[in-house]
């Protein structure tokens, strides 16, 4: 799939109708600073589309990006930012859950984890939540450029064990050097294709 067009459509603090609603949605979840917004920028080839920061807690709303006039990539606030005020953290959690519970067109979630670290308790809770509500997801191990292939080989099994997924289900990705981009693009393409086409 080639992304020819990407544009910001709307930010939501509370789930509400938005222009283009009805098209498939693919959402990014993960702890603050893991690279959710960067992944959207890398996928779309537009480094200015979603705001990123080296400081955690940059994305504070549900941001909807319309891609090729055909589907949405949805950027969500992160969780697990220990230094954020309690009230703020609760607000972000409510937004994440509000979106995941209310979207009727959510096709797939990318659960991002940092390839260098064992998933946190919050990551485990998030994955349990997705399983509980039957929301299809793929684990994306981000920041792959920060580890050698050998180091990744040691790190991925820890991610798999902690989150209860198989190694071949984990997509390794780097927004910095584009590692894994093609595989993720193929996954997006399959997820947003009309149902009758995916069964051929
Ligand atoms: N080296 C490297 N840095 C990355 C990668 N992805 C993201 N980063 C950096 O990690 C930091 C956080 O990236 P964001 O995309 O803002 O993270 P986020 O998950 O959207 O964070 P919040 O909006 O705060 O939840 C930024 O400094 C990015 O440049 C990657 O694949 N490789
Ligand atoms: Mg962000």
Coordinates of C-alpha atoms and ligand atoms in Angstrom, one line a residue:
X1 CA 0.0 0.0 0.0
X2 CA 1.2 3.5 -0.8
X3 CA 0.0 6.4 1.4
X4 CA -0.7 9.2 -0.9
X5 CA -2.6 11.4 1.3
X6 CA -2.7 12.0 5.1
X7 CA -4.5 14.8 6.9
X8 CA -5.4 15.7 10.4
X9 CA -9.2 15.6 10.8
X10 CA -10.1 16.2 14.5
X11 CA -9.1 15.9 18.1
X12 CA -11.5 14.4 20.6
X13 CA -11.5 14.7 24.3
X14 CA -14.8 12.8 24.6
X15 CA -15.9 10.3 21.9
X16 CA -18.2 12.1 19.5
X17 CA -19.1 12.0 15.8
X18 CA -16.4 13.2 13.4
X19 CA -16.1 13.9 9.7
X20 CA -15.5 10.7 7.8
X21 CA -16.8 8.5 10.6
X22 CA -17.7 5.0 9.2
X23 CA -14.4 4.4 7.5
X24 CA -12.1 1.8 9.2
X25 CA -9.9 2.9 12.1
X26 CA -6.6 1.6 13.3
X27 CA -5.4 2.9 16.6
X28 CA -2.0 3.2 18.4
X29 CA -1.8 2.4 22.1
X30 CA 1.2 2.2 24.4
X31 CA 2.9 4.0 27.2
X32 CA 3.9 7.6 27.0
X33 CA 7.0 8.2 24.8
X34 CA 7.0 4.7 23.3
X35 CA 6.7 6.2 19.8
X36 CA 2.9 6.1 18.8
X37 CA 2.9 9.5 17.1
X38 CA 6.2 8.9 15.4
X39 CA 4.9 5.6 14.0
X40 CA 2.0 7.5 12.3
X41 CA 4.5 10.0 10.9
X42 CA 6.7 7.2 9.6
X43 CA 3.8 5.3 8.1
X44 CA 2.5 8.4 6.3
X45 CA 5.9 9.8 5.4
X46 CA 4.9 13.1 6.9
X47 CA 7.1 14.0 9.9
X48 CA 4.9 17.0 10.7
X49 CA 1.6 15.2 10.8
X50 CA 1.5 14.1 14.5
X51 CA 3.3 16.0 17.2
X52 CA 6.1 14.1 18.9
X53 CA 8.4 15.0 21.7
X54 CA 11.3 13.5 23.7
X55 CA 9.2 14.4 26.8
X56 CA 6.5 11.9 27.6
X57 CA 2.9 13.1 27.7
X58 CA 2.9 14.9 24.3
X59 CA -0.4 13.6 22.9
X60 CA -3.2 14.6 25.2
X61 CA -6.3 14.0 23.0
X62 CA -7.6 11.4 20.6
X63 CA -6.2 12.5 17.2
X64 CA -7.8 11.3 14.0
X65 CA -5.8 11.2 10.8
X66 CA -7.6 10.4 7.5
X67 CA -5.4 8.4 5.2
X68 CA -6.0 8.2 1.4
X69 CA -9.6 9.3 2.1
X70 CA -10.1 5.6 3.0
X71 CA -9.3 4.9 6.6
X72 CA -8.2 6.6 9.8
X73 CA -5.0 6.2 11.8
X74 CA -5.9 7.1 15.4
X75 CA -3.3 8.5 17.8
X76 CA -4.1 8.1 21.5
X77 CA -2.5 9.6 24.6
X78 CA 0.0 7.3 26.3
X79 CA -0.4 5.7 29.7
X80 CA 2.0 5.0 32.5
X81 CA 3.7 8.4 32.7
X82 CA 4.6 8.4 36.3
X83 CA 5.3 12.1 36.7
X84 CA 2.0 13.3 35.3
X85 CA -0.5 14.7 37.8
X86 CA -3.0 12.0 38.9
X87 CA -6.0 13.9 37.5
X88 CA -4.3 14.2 34.1
X89 CA -3.4 10.5 34.1
X90 CA -7.0 9.7 34.8
X91 CA -8.2 11.9 32.0
X92 CA -5.9 10.2 29.5
X93 CA -7.0 6.8 30.7
X94 CA -10.7 7.8 30.3
X95 CA -9.9 9.0 26.8
X96 CA -8.2 5.8 25.7
X97 CA -11.0 3.7 27.2
X98 CA -13.7 6.0 25.9
X99 CA -12.3 5.7 22.4
X100 CA -11.7 1.9 22.5
X101 CA -15.2 1.3 23.9
X102 CA -17.2 3.6 21.7
X103 CA -15.6 3.4 18.3
X104 CA -17.8 1.2 16.0
X105 CA -15.2 1.2 13.2
X106 CA -12.0 0.2 15.1
X107 CA -10.5 -2.7 13.0
X108 CA -7.2 -3.1 14.7
X109 CA -5.0 -1.8 17.5
X110 CA -1.2 -1.5 17.4
X111 CA 0.0 -2.2 20.9
X112 CA 3.4 -0.5 21.0
X113 CA 6.2 -1.5 23.4
X114 CA 9.8 -0.4 23.5
X115 CA 11.9 -3.2 22.1
X116 CA 14.6 -2.5 24.7
X117 CA 12.4 -3.1 27.8
X118 CA 10.2 -5.8 29.3
X119 CA 6.6 -4.7 28.9
X120 CA 5.3 -2.9 32.0
X121 CA 2.3 -3.9 34.2
X122 CA 0.3 -1.2 32.4
X123 CA 1.2 -2.9 29.0
X124 CA 0.0 -6.2 30.4
X125 CA -3.3 -4.6 31.6
X126 CA -3.8 -3.0 28.2
X127 CA -3.3 -6.3 26.4
X128 CA -5.7 -8.0 28.8
X129 CA -8.2 -5.2 28.1
X130 CA -7.9 -5.7 24.4
X131 CA -8.4 -9.5 24.7
X132 CA -11.3 -9.0 27.1
X133 CA -13.2 -6.8 24.6
X134 CA -12.1 -8.9 21.6
X135 CA -10.3 -6.0 20.0
X136 CA -7.8 -7.5 17.4
X137 CA -4.3 -6.2 18.1
X138 CA -0.7 -6.6 17.0
X139 CA 2.3 -6.0 19.3
X140 CA 4.7 -3.6 17.7
X141 CA 8.2 -3.5 19.2
X142 CA 9.4 0.1 18.6
X143 CA 12.8 1.8 18.5
X144 CA 14.4 -1.2 16.9
X145 CA 17.3 1.0 15.7
X146 CA 18.4 1.3 19.3
X147 CA 19.3 -2.5 19.5
X148 CA 21.5 -4.8 17.4
X149 CA 19.8 -7.8 15.8
X150 CA 21.4 -10.0 18.4
X151 CA 20.1 -7.8 21.2
X152 CA 16.6 -7.9 19.7
X153 CA 16.8 -11.6 19.5
X154 CA 17.2 -11.7 23.3
X155 CA 14.6 -9.0 23.9
X156 CA 11.7 -10.2 21.8
X157 CA 11.2 -13.5 23.8
X158 CA 10.8 -11.4 27.0
X159 CA 8.1 -9.3 25.2
X160 CA 6.4 -12.5 24.0
X161 CA 6.4 -14.2 27.4
X162 CA 5.1 -11.1 29.2
X163 CA 2.3 -10.3 26.8
X164 CA 1.4 -13.9 25.9
X165 CA 2.1 -13.6 22.1
X166 CA 4.1 -15.6 19.7
X167 CA 7.4 -14.3 18.2
X168 CA 6.1 -14.2 14.7
X169 CA 3.2 -12.1 15.8
X170 CA 5.5 -9.3 17.0
X171 CA 6.3 -6.6 14.5
X172 CA 9.7 -5.0 15.0
X173 CA 9.7 -1.3 13.9
X174 CA 11.8 1.8 13.8
X175 CA 10.5 5.2 13.0
X176 CA 14.0 6.4 12.6
X177 CA 15.3 4.0 9.9
X178 CA 12.0 2.5 8.6
X179 CA 12.7 -1.0 9.8
X180 CA 9.5 -3.1 9.6
X181 CA 7.6 -0.4 7.8
X182 CA 6.6 -2.6 4.8
X183 CA 5.3 -5.4 7.0
X184 CA 3.2 -2.9 9.0
X185 CA 1.9 -1.3 5.8
X186 CA 0.8 -4.8 4.6
X187 CA -1.0 -5.4 7.9
X188 CA -2.8 -2.0 7.6
X189 CA -3.8 -2.8 4.1
X190 CA -5.2 -6.1 5.0
X191 CA -7.1 -4.7 8.0
X192 CA -8.7 -1.8 6.1
X193 CA -9.6 -3.8 3.0
X194 CA -13.4 -4.4 2.5
X195 CA -14.4 -7.7 4.2
X196 CA -15.1 -9.5 0.9
X197 CA -11.6 -8.8 -0.4
X198 CA -9.8 -10.1 2.7
X199 CA -11.3 -13.6 2.2
X200 CA -10.1 -14.2 -1.3
Ligands
LIG1 N1 15.5 6.1 18.0 C1 14.2 6.2 17.9 N2 13.5 7.1 18.5 C2 12.2 7.1 18.4 C3 11.5 6.1 17.6 N3 10.1 6.3 17.7 C4 10.0 7.4 18.5 N4 11.2 7.9 18.9 C5 11.5 9.0 19.8 O1 10.8 8.8 21.0 C6 10.2 10.0 21.5 C7 8.7 9.9 21.7 O2 8.1 9.7 20.5 P1 6.5 10.0 20.3 O3 6.2 9.5 19.0 O4 6.2 11.4 20.7 O5 5.9 9.1 21.5 P2 4.4 8.9 21.9 O6 4.2 7.4 22.2 O7 3.5 9.5 20.9 O8 4.3 9.7 23.2 P3 3.1 10.4 24.0 O9 2.3 11.2 23.0 O10 3.7 11.2 25.0 O11 2.3 9.3 24.6 C8 10.6 11.1 20.5 O12 11.8 11.8 20.9 C9 10.9 10.3 19.2 O13 11.8 10.9 18.3 C10 12.3 5.1 17.0 O14 11.8 4.2 16.3 N5 13.6 5.2 17.1
LIG2 MG1 2.1 11.0 21.0

